[in-house]
């Protein structure tokens, strides 16, 4: 299976590590190099995760989802497209059972996650979470692996009387490459946020809020730091500047993004956002613009996509690149032998 399985968690409310060039990363090669295929428990897929494996593999769509992820070889944007096209509860349950719950596939454990608790001295003190309630556009981001999706909105609702807990509805589009026909999938997810700044007398460097749970079957933990804001009552339009740090099975990640009430961050807000970023040790020039123009069109979402498969397709799904055998025994063709 993939050496770096997926950083499929928290891709949307937040994001992940500014890692090496994803185009050059090959999770199967990394896995094979460390001889991890010898540690994979093939019997585990049936003995401990038999129900999940049967449910997933009884439909060609399930195998196509697994194969799609395998062909990504650990590259996050590619994996996100796979979930957009072939995602299902069956796939989530299978990943959770085989990777986290029973370790049918061996992945790195005991990763040092202490870095995610090292905060920012410029965190907004006494942040009022009620100011987040409502819908915001995510307009600019710092981590292209996770924030660079089109048409991003986050909608916050209070789930506690004092707003010490918030539910966040996440919406975004995943573009299909033009060479594959173009178009887009729409995704809607939810996360639950706990506001730490209301629950304790936090120091300036401590997190403002945090979220944890499972997304796409895998565990994630993420800390948010509000490092800048405007309520819009003065000359600066409303914005919230968020920095985040967290971890998944792949290890630690971090980044930052901007919320605005408009699809594009108003020019009048940029000087204040830049100043807040600089105070937190971030460079505003490193952020990229998120495309929230959202052209009208029918999404590609189709719960029956991939259910029709020919005999040739079945063979490719099993022995082709990223296929079932690659998940169980990466390098079985000898491509990673020295």
mmCIF file of C-alpha atoms in Angstrom:
data_model
loop_
_atom_site.group_PDB
_atom_site.id
_atom_site.type_symbol
_atom_site.label_atom_id
_atom_site.label_comp_id
_atom_site.label_asym_id
_atom_site.label_seq_id
_atom_site.Cartn_x
_atom_site.Cartn_y
_atom_site.Cartn_z
ATOM 1 C CA UNK A 1 0.000 0.000 0.000
ATOM 2 C CA UNK A 2 1.052 3.618 -0.204
ATOM 3 C CA UNK A 3 3.966 4.501 2.022
ATOM 4 C CA UNK A 4 2.375 7.877 2.538
ATOM 5 C CA UNK A 5 -1.180 6.721 2.438
ATOM 6 C CA UNK A 6 -3.230 9.899 2.051
ATOM 7 C CA UNK A 7 -3.398 13.136 3.812
ATOM 8 C CA UNK A 8 -7.038 13.056 3.051
ATOM 9 C CA UNK A 9 -8.086 14.602 6.291
ATOM 10 C CA UNK A 10 -8.804 18.300 6.938
ATOM 11 C CA UNK A 11 -8.144 19.215 3.439
ATOM 12 C CA UNK A 12 -10.942 21.626 3.307
ATOM 13 C CA UNK A 13 -11.438 23.489 6.400
ATOM 14 C CA UNK A 14 -7.751 23.776 6.717
ATOM 15 C CA UNK A 15 -4.821 22.204 5.019
ATOM 16 C CA UNK A 16 -1.385 20.663 5.080
ATOM 17 C CA UNK A 17 2.270 20.546 4.881
ATOM 18 C CA UNK A 18 4.266 22.483 2.365
ATOM 19 C CA UNK A 19 5.996 19.341 1.248
ATOM 20 C CA UNK A 20 8.287 18.301 -1.561
ATOM 21 C CA UNK A 21 7.194 18.558 -5.184
ATOM 22 C CA UNK A 22 4.190 16.194 -5.306
ATOM 23 C CA UNK A 23 4.849 15.401 -8.965
ATOM 24 C CA UNK A 24 8.123 13.731 -7.933
ATOM 25 C CA UNK A 25 6.735 11.814 -4.974
ATOM 26 C CA UNK A 26 5.990 8.103 -5.348
ATOM 27 C CA UNK A 27 4.429 6.610 -2.241
ATOM 28 C CA UNK A 28 4.742 3.079 -3.603
ATOM 29 C CA UNK A 29 8.462 3.583 -4.203
ATOM 30 C CA UNK A 30 8.925 4.921 -0.676
ATOM 31 C CA UNK A 31 6.967 2.005 0.726
ATOM 32 C CA UNK A 32 8.921 -0.524 -1.328
ATOM 33 C CA UNK A 33 12.269 1.061 -0.444
ATOM 34 C CA UNK A 34 11.584 0.448 3.234
ATOM 35 C CA UNK A 35 10.472 -3.137 2.531
ATOM 36 C CA UNK A 36 7.089 -2.337 4.006
ATOM 37 C CA UNK A 37 5.346 -4.710 1.615
ATOM 38 C CA UNK A 38 6.784 -7.575 3.647
ATOM 39 C CA UNK A 39 4.979 -6.207 6.690
ATOM 40 C CA UNK A 40 1.568 -5.938 5.027
ATOM 41 C CA UNK A 41 -0.891 -8.417 6.490
ATOM 42 C CA UNK A 42 -2.762 -9.675 3.438
ATOM 43 C CA UNK A 43 -4.980 -11.958 5.514
ATOM 44 C CA UNK A 44 -6.043 -8.986 7.613
ATOM 45 C CA UNK A 45 -8.042 -7.577 4.707
ATOM 46 C CA UNK A 46 -10.381 -10.581 4.947
ATOM 47 C CA UNK A 47 -10.021 -11.733 8.547
ATOM 48 C CA UNK A 48 -10.291 -8.364 10.297
ATOM 49 C CA UNK A 49 -11.865 -6.166 7.633
ATOM 50 C CA UNK A 50 -13.820 -8.765 5.717
ATOM 51 C CA UNK A 51 -17.162 -6.970 5.832
ATOM 52 C CA UNK A 52 -15.634 -3.663 4.747
ATOM 53 C CA UNK A 53 -13.600 -5.313 1.986
ATOM 54 C CA UNK A 54 -16.610 -7.213 0.676
ATOM 55 C CA UNK A 55 -18.788 -4.098 0.708
ATOM 56 C CA UNK A 56 -16.185 -2.049 -1.160
ATOM 57 C CA UNK A 57 -15.059 -4.627 -3.701
ATOM 58 C CA UNK A 58 -18.520 -5.945 -4.531
ATOM 59 C CA UNK A 59 -18.991 -2.900 -6.749
ATOM 60 C CA UNK A 60 -16.583 -1.846 -9.521
ATOM 61 C CA UNK A 61 -16.927 1.735 -8.258
ATOM 62 C CA UNK A 62 -15.234 0.730 -5.004
ATOM 63 C CA UNK A 63 -12.263 -0.865 -6.747
ATOM 64 C CA UNK A 64 -12.005 2.118 -9.077
ATOM 65 C CA UNK A 65 -11.788 4.371 -6.026
ATOM 66 C CA UNK A 66 -8.965 2.298 -4.544
ATOM 67 C CA UNK A 67 -7.153 2.150 -7.883
ATOM 68 C CA UNK A 68 -7.577 5.875 -8.436
ATOM 69 C CA UNK A 69 -5.984 6.564 -5.043
ATOM 70 C CA UNK A 70 -3.193 4.108 -5.836
ATOM 71 C CA UNK A 71 -2.347 5.887 -9.062
ATOM 72 C CA UNK A 72 -2.023 9.172 -7.172
ATOM 73 C CA UNK A 73 0.942 7.682 -5.279
ATOM 74 C CA UNK A 74 0.451 9.990 -2.319
ATOM 75 C CA UNK A 75 -0.177 13.241 -4.228
ATOM 76 C CA UNK A 76 -2.929 15.069 -2.356
ATOM 77 C CA UNK A 77 -4.694 17.039 -5.102
ATOM 78 C CA UNK A 78 -4.989 13.837 -7.110
ATOM 79 C CA UNK A 79 -6.368 11.946 -4.103
ATOM 80 C CA UNK A 80 -8.965 14.655 -3.550
ATOM 81 C CA UNK A 81 -10.190 14.220 -7.122
ATOM 82 C CA UNK A 82 -10.490 10.475 -6.496
ATOM 83 C CA UNK A 83 -12.687 11.052 -3.473
ATOM 84 C CA UNK A 84 -14.747 13.547 -5.454
ATOM 85 C CA UNK A 85 -15.363 11.016 -8.226
ATOM 86 C CA UNK A 86 -15.515 7.713 -6.354
ATOM 87 C CA UNK A 87 -15.938 8.631 -2.684
ATOM 88 C CA UNK A 88 -18.415 6.634 -0.616
ATOM 89 C CA UNK A 89 -19.019 5.446 2.926
ATOM 90 C CA UNK A 90 -17.810 2.018 1.815
ATOM 91 C CA UNK A 91 -14.449 3.507 0.804
ATOM 92 C CA UNK A 92 -14.231 5.513 4.045
ATOM 93 C CA UNK A 93 -14.997 2.438 6.154
ATOM 94 C CA UNK A 94 -12.458 0.316 4.286
ATOM 95 C CA UNK A 95 -9.669 2.864 4.698
ATOM 96 C CA UNK A 96 -10.461 3.289 8.379
ATOM 97 C CA UNK A 97 -10.493 -0.450 9.047
ATOM 98 C CA UNK A 98 -7.435 -1.459 7.008
ATOM 99 C CA UNK A 99 -5.172 1.481 7.791
ATOM 100 C CA UNK A 100 -5.990 2.829 11.239
ATOM 101 C CA UNK A 101 -7.990 0.265 13.162
ATOM 102 C CA UNK A 102 -6.204 -2.956 12.222
ATOM 103 C CA UNK A 103 -2.999 -1.907 10.441
ATOM 104 C CA UNK A 104 -3.450 -4.360 7.598
ATOM 105 C CA UNK A 105 -1.053 -1.968 5.916
ATOM 106 C CA UNK A 106 1.836 -0.647 7.961
ATOM 107 C CA UNK A 107 2.191 3.114 8.080
ATOM 108 C CA UNK A 108 4.500 5.314 10.156
ATOM 109 C CA UNK A 109 3.503 5.475 13.814
ATOM 110 C CA UNK A 110 4.629 7.578 16.774
ATOM 111 C CA UNK A 111 5.163 10.648 14.617
ATOM 112 C CA UNK A 112 6.255 13.679 16.653
ATOM 113 C CA UNK A 113 3.239 15.992 16.549
ATOM 114 C CA UNK A 114 4.529 18.541 19.039
ATOM 115 C CA UNK A 115 5.063 21.144 16.299
ATOM 116 C CA UNK A 116 1.324 21.621 15.910
ATOM 117 C CA UNK A 117 1.138 22.994 19.454
ATOM 118 C CA UNK A 118 3.728 25.696 18.800
ATOM 119 C CA UNK A 119 1.487 28.675 18.179
ATOM 120 C CA UNK A 120 1.825 32.299 17.111
ATOM 121 C CA UNK A 121 2.574 35.253 19.372
ATOM 122 C CA UNK A 122 0.279 37.402 17.236
ATOM 123 C CA UNK A 123 -2.923 35.468 18.001
ATOM 124 C CA UNK A 124 -5.976 37.702 18.474
ATOM 125 C CA UNK A 125 -6.798 37.913 22.191
ATOM 126 C CA UNK A 126 -10.362 37.428 23.408
ATOM 127 C CA UNK A 127 -11.580 36.369 19.979
ATOM 128 C CA UNK A 128 -15.378 36.349 19.817
ATOM 129 C CA UNK A 129 -16.468 33.180 17.966
ATOM 130 C CA UNK A 130 -19.912 34.698 17.376
ATOM 131 C CA UNK A 131 -18.231 36.920 14.796
ATOM 132 C CA UNK A 132 -17.661 33.802 12.670
ATOM 133 C CA UNK A 133 -21.319 32.766 12.566
ATOM 134 C CA UNK A 134 -22.607 32.989 9.012
ATOM 135 C CA UNK A 135 -21.100 32.287 5.608
ATOM 136 C CA UNK A 136 -17.568 33.273 4.588
ATOM 137 C CA UNK A 137 -15.616 32.892 1.377
ATOM 138 C CA UNK A 138 -12.127 31.481 1.580
ATOM 139 C CA UNK A 139 -10.365 33.925 -0.758
ATOM 140 C CA UNK A 140 -6.615 33.393 -0.360
ATOM 141 C CA UNK A 141 -4.499 30.493 0.851
ATOM 142 C CA UNK A 142 -0.920 29.623 1.669
ATOM 143 C CA UNK A 143 -0.823 25.887 0.995
ATOM 144 C CA UNK A 144 -1.564 24.860 -2.619
ATOM 145 C CA UNK A 145 -1.860 21.178 -1.693
ATOM 146 C CA UNK A 146 -5.033 21.798 0.270
ATOM 147 C CA UNK A 147 -6.401 25.307 -0.165
ATOM 148 C CA UNK A 148 -6.334 25.653 -3.923
ATOM 149 C CA UNK A 149 -9.875 24.518 -4.683
ATOM 150 C CA UNK A 150 -12.452 26.681 -6.425
ATOM 151 C CA UNK A 151 -15.677 28.106 -5.016
ATOM 152 C CA UNK A 152 -14.853 27.678 -1.342
ATOM 153 C CA UNK A 153 -17.364 28.752 1.288
ATOM 154 C CA UNK A 154 -17.472 27.891 4.980
ATOM 155 C CA UNK A 155 -20.707 28.398 6.928
ATOM 156 C CA UNK A 156 -20.526 28.537 10.730
ATOM 157 C CA UNK A 157 -23.399 27.874 13.111
ATOM 158 C CA UNK A 158 -23.234 27.946 16.891
ATOM 159 C CA UNK A 159 -23.778 24.593 18.591
ATOM 160 C CA UNK A 160 -23.424 25.945 22.148
ATOM 161 C CA UNK A 161 -25.206 28.907 23.816
ATOM 162 C CA UNK A 162 -21.947 30.820 24.286
ATOM 163 C CA UNK A 163 -20.602 29.797 20.854
ATOM 164 C CA UNK A 164 -17.821 27.831 22.526
ATOM 165 C CA UNK A 165 -18.555 25.171 19.917
ATOM 166 C CA UNK A 166 -19.204 25.769 16.231
ATOM 167 C CA UNK A 167 -20.309 23.547 13.389
ATOM 168 C CA UNK A 168 -18.669 24.399 10.085
ATOM 169 C CA UNK A 169 -20.248 23.516 6.769
ATOM 170 C CA UNK A 170 -17.666 23.275 3.994
ATOM 171 C CA UNK A 171 -18.379 23.629 0.292
ATOM 172 C CA UNK A 172 -15.881 23.562 -2.583
ATOM 173 C CA UNK A 173 -15.406 22.412 -6.144
ATOM 174 C CA UNK A 174 -12.808 19.963 -7.417
ATOM 175 C CA UNK A 175 -11.855 20.572 -11.034
ATOM 176 C CA UNK A 176 -11.401 17.687 -13.439
ATOM 177 C CA UNK A 177 -8.317 18.279 -15.625
ATOM 178 C CA UNK A 178 -9.110 19.569 -19.101
ATOM 179 C CA UNK A 179 -7.270 16.633 -20.675
ATOM 180 C CA UNK A 180 -9.766 14.355 -18.914
ATOM 181 C CA UNK A 181 -12.755 16.281 -20.224
ATOM 182 C CA UNK A 182 -12.971 19.226 -17.826
ATOM 183 C CA UNK A 183 -15.878 20.019 -15.548
ATOM 184 C CA UNK A 184 -16.070 19.858 -11.777
ATOM 185 C CA UNK A 185 -17.368 17.920 -8.798
ATOM 186 C CA UNK A 186 -19.063 19.636 -5.869
ATOM 187 C CA UNK A 187 -18.258 18.597 -2.308
ATOM 188 C CA UNK A 188 -19.994 19.346 0.980
ATOM 189 C CA UNK A 189 -18.477 18.363 4.330
ATOM 190 C CA UNK A 190 -18.864 19.307 7.991
ATOM 191 C CA UNK A 191 -16.436 19.806 10.857
ATOM 192 C CA UNK A 192 -17.020 20.539 14.535
ATOM 193 C CA UNK A 193 -14.895 23.255 16.136
ATOM 194 C CA UNK A 194 -14.208 23.710 19.860
ATOM 195 C CA UNK A 195 -13.272 27.281 20.800
ATOM 196 C CA UNK A 196 -10.434 27.034 23.322
ATOM 197 C CA UNK A 197 -10.081 30.784 23.825
ATOM 198 C CA UNK A 198 -13.454 30.804 25.639
ATOM 199 C CA UNK A 199 -12.755 27.742 27.745
ATOM 200 C CA UNK A 200 -9.496 28.863 29.346
ATOM 201 C CA UNK A 201 -7.327 31.879 30.023
ATOM 202 C CA UNK A 202 -5.213 31.189 26.963
ATOM 203 C CA UNK A 203 -1.808 32.727 26.418
ATOM 204 C CA UNK A 204 -1.218 34.667 23.173
ATOM 205 C CA UNK A 205 0.542 31.685 21.580
ATOM 206 C CA UNK A 206 -2.165 29.130 22.336
ATOM 207 C CA UNK A 207 -4.703 27.958 19.806
ATOM 208 C CA UNK A 208 -7.940 29.821 19.291
ATOM 209 C CA UNK A 209 -9.905 26.672 18.471
ATOM 210 C CA UNK A 210 -9.421 23.126 17.338
ATOM 211 C CA UNK A 211 -11.133 20.350 15.428
ATOM 212 C CA UNK A 212 -10.604 16.617 15.298
ATOM 213 C CA UNK A 213 -12.334 13.572 13.939
ATOM 214 C CA UNK A 214 -12.374 11.477 10.797
ATOM 215 C CA UNK A 215 -12.616 12.574 7.208
ATOM 216 C CA UNK A 216 -12.588 10.069 4.371
ATOM 217 C CA UNK A 217 -12.136 7.371 6.983
ATOM 218 C CA UNK A 218 -8.888 8.690 8.475
ATOM 219 C CA UNK A 219 -8.192 10.499 11.739
ATOM 220 C CA UNK A 220 -7.091 14.130 11.786
ATOM 221 C CA UNK A 221 -6.386 16.750 14.455
ATOM 222 C CA UNK A 222 -6.017 20.448 13.692
ATOM 223 C CA UNK A 223 -5.415 23.646 15.661
ATOM 224 C CA UNK A 224 -6.599 27.037 14.425
ATOM 225 C CA UNK A 225 -5.022 30.359 15.339
ATOM 226 C CA UNK A 226 -6.898 33.573 14.535
ATOM 227 C CA UNK A 227 -4.027 35.946 13.758
ATOM 228 C CA UNK A 228 -5.968 38.866 12.310
ATOM 229 C CA UNK A 229 -9.511 40.148 11.880
ATOM 230 C CA UNK A 230 -11.706 43.118 11.058
ATOM 231 C CA UNK A 231 -15.356 43.462 12.034
ATOM 232 C CA UNK A 232 -15.955 45.760 9.077
ATOM 233 C CA UNK A 233 -17.223 48.629 11.210
ATOM 234 C CA UNK A 234 -14.364 50.906 10.214
ATOM 235 C CA UNK A 235 -12.640 51.504 6.904
ATOM 236 C CA UNK A 236 -11.325 47.933 6.672
ATOM 237 C CA UNK A 237 -13.824 45.424 5.211
ATOM 238 C CA UNK A 238 -14.544 42.330 7.327
ATOM 239 C CA UNK A 239 -11.978 39.531 7.199
ATOM 240 C CA UNK A 240 -10.546 36.769 9.360
ATOM 241 C CA UNK A 241 -6.961 35.558 8.918
ATOM 242 C CA UNK A 242 -6.480 31.975 10.078
ATOM 243 C CA UNK A 243 -3.270 30.007 10.571
ATOM 244 C CA UNK A 244 -3.506 26.288 11.265
ATOM 245 C CA UNK A 245 -1.332 23.380 12.317
ATOM 246 C CA UNK A 246 -2.295 19.749 12.565
ATOM 247 C CA UNK A 247 -1.485 16.162 11.741
ATOM 248 C CA UNK A 248 -2.763 13.071 9.994
ATOM 249 C CA UNK A 249 -1.152 9.667 9.522
ATOM 250 C CA UNK A 250 1.272 11.375 7.158
ATOM 251 C CA UNK A 251 2.637 13.646 9.848
ATOM 252 C CA UNK A 252 2.440 17.343 10.567
ATOM 253 C CA UNK A 253 1.060 20.077 8.330
ATOM 254 C CA UNK A 254 0.451 23.806 8.514
ATOM 255 C CA UNK A 255 -0.739 26.742 6.477
ATOM 256 C CA UNK A 256 -2.984 29.782 6.476
ATOM 257 C CA UNK A 257 -5.990 31.251 4.664
ATOM 258 C CA UNK A 258 -8.234 34.316 4.615
ATOM 259 C CA UNK A 259 -11.981 34.548 5.111
ATOM 260 C CA UNK A 260 -13.907 37.393 3.503
ATOM 261 C CA UNK A 261 -17.595 38.219 3.141
ATOM 262 C CA UNK A 262 -17.008 38.735 -0.577
ATOM 263 C CA UNK A 263 -15.815 36.160 -3.157
ATOM 264 C CA UNK A 264 -12.650 38.206 -3.655
ATOM 265 C CA UNK A 265 -10.811 39.861 -0.788
ATOM 266 C CA UNK A 266 -11.457 43.627 -1.128
ATOM 267 C CA UNK A 267 -8.401 45.711 -1.948
ATOM 268 C CA UNK A 268 -9.133 47.885 1.089
ATOM 269 C CA UNK A 269 -8.571 44.886 3.371
ATOM 270 C CA UNK A 270 -5.229 43.787 1.952
ATOM 271 C CA UNK A 271 -2.960 46.189 3.915
ATOM 272 C CA UNK A 272 -4.478 45.024 7.206
ATOM 273 C CA UNK A 273 -4.245 41.352 6.191
ATOM 274 C CA UNK A 274 -0.640 41.828 5.097
ATOM 275 C CA UNK A 275 0.243 43.473 8.402
ATOM 276 C CA UNK A 276 -1.414 40.711 10.430
ATOM 277 C CA UNK A 277 0.373 38.028 8.420
ATOM 278 C CA UNK A 278 3.723 39.749 8.875
ATOM 279 C CA UNK A 279 3.217 39.991 12.650
ATOM 280 C CA UNK A 280 2.675 36.237 12.708
ATOM 281 C CA UNK A 281 5.855 35.617 10.714
ATOM 282 C CA UNK A 282 4.032 34.895 7.436
ATOM 283 C CA UNK A 283 4.581 36.578 4.079
ATOM 284 C CA UNK A 284 1.426 37.824 2.370
ATOM 285 C CA UNK A 285 3.175 37.644 -1.001
ATOM 286 C CA UNK A 286 3.289 33.842 -0.630
ATOM 287 C CA UNK A 287 -0.505 33.552 -0.560
ATOM 288 C CA UNK A 288 -2.421 32.709 -3.738
ATOM 289 C CA UNK A 289 -5.862 33.803 -4.884
ATOM 290 C CA UNK A 290 -8.690 31.245 -4.737
ATOM 291 C CA UNK A 291 -11.038 31.288 -7.731
ATOM 292 C CA UNK A 292 -14.542 31.961 -6.430
ATOM 293 C CA UNK A 293 -16.060 33.030 -9.749
ATOM 294 C CA UNK A 294 -17.952 29.719 -9.828
ATOM 295 C CA UNK A 295 -19.058 29.468 -13.486
ATOM 296 C CA UNK A 296 -22.545 28.043 -13.915
ATOM 297 C CA UNK A 297 -22.617 24.405 -14.957
ATOM 298 C CA UNK A 298 -23.818 20.960 -13.987
ATOM 299 C CA UNK A 299 -21.492 19.171 -11.551
ATOM 300 C CA UNK A 300 -20.075 15.782 -12.443
ATOM 301 C CA UNK A 301 -21.306 14.214 -9.199
ATOM 302 C CA UNK A 302 -22.851 10.834 -9.967
ATOM 303 C CA UNK A 303 -23.318 8.162 -7.302
ATOM 304 C CA UNK A 304 -23.400 5.521 -10.031
ATOM 305 C CA UNK A 305 -20.183 6.638 -11.734
ATOM 306 C CA UNK A 306 -17.817 3.751 -12.356
ATOM 307 C CA UNK A 307 -20.368 1.011 -11.770
ATOM 308 C CA UNK A 308 -20.185 -0.308 -15.336
ATOM 309 C CA UNK A 309 -16.957 -2.180 -16.019
ATOM 310 C CA UNK A 310 -15.774 -4.453 -18.831
ATOM 311 C CA UNK A 311 -13.603 -7.531 -18.408
ATOM 312 C CA UNK A 312 -10.595 -5.577 -19.671
ATOM 313 C CA UNK A 313 -11.275 -2.868 -17.092
ATOM 314 C CA UNK A 314 -11.499 -5.453 -14.327
ATOM 315 C CA UNK A 315 -8.080 -6.853 -15.244
ATOM 316 C CA UNK A 316 -6.571 -3.359 -15.252
ATOM 317 C CA UNK A 317 -8.130 -2.580 -11.867
ATOM 318 C CA UNK A 318 -6.449 -5.627 -10.387
ATOM 319 C CA UNK A 319 -3.003 -5.739 -12.042
ATOM 320 C CA UNK A 320 -2.723 -2.272 -13.621
ATOM 321 C CA UNK A 321 -0.837 0.684 -12.174
ATOM 322 C CA UNK A 322 -2.244 1.542 -8.752
ATOM 323 C CA UNK A 323 -4.455 -1.549 -8.868
ATOM 324 C CA UNK A 324 -5.427 -3.899 -6.080
ATOM 325 C CA UNK A 325 -2.159 -5.864 -6.147
ATOM 326 C CA UNK A 326 -0.133 -2.646 -5.897
ATOM 327 C CA UNK A 327 -1.946 -1.845 -2.646
ATOM 328 C CA UNK A 328 -1.120 -5.253 -1.190
ATOM 329 C CA UNK A 329 2.406 -5.691 -2.567
ATOM 330 C CA UNK A 330 3.887 -2.526 -4.066
ATOM 331 C CA UNK A 331 6.811 -3.235 -6.356
ATOM 332 C CA UNK A 332 5.629 -6.750 -7.213
ATOM 333 C CA UNK A 333 6.619 -6.150 -10.845
ATOM 334 C CA UNK A 334 10.185 -5.462 -9.723
ATOM 335 C CA UNK A 335 10.117 -1.771 -10.652
ATOM 336 C CA UNK A 336 11.585 -0.694 -7.316
ATOM 337 C CA UNK A 337 14.374 -3.248 -7.079
ATOM 338 C CA UNK A 338 17.877 -1.825 -7.031
#
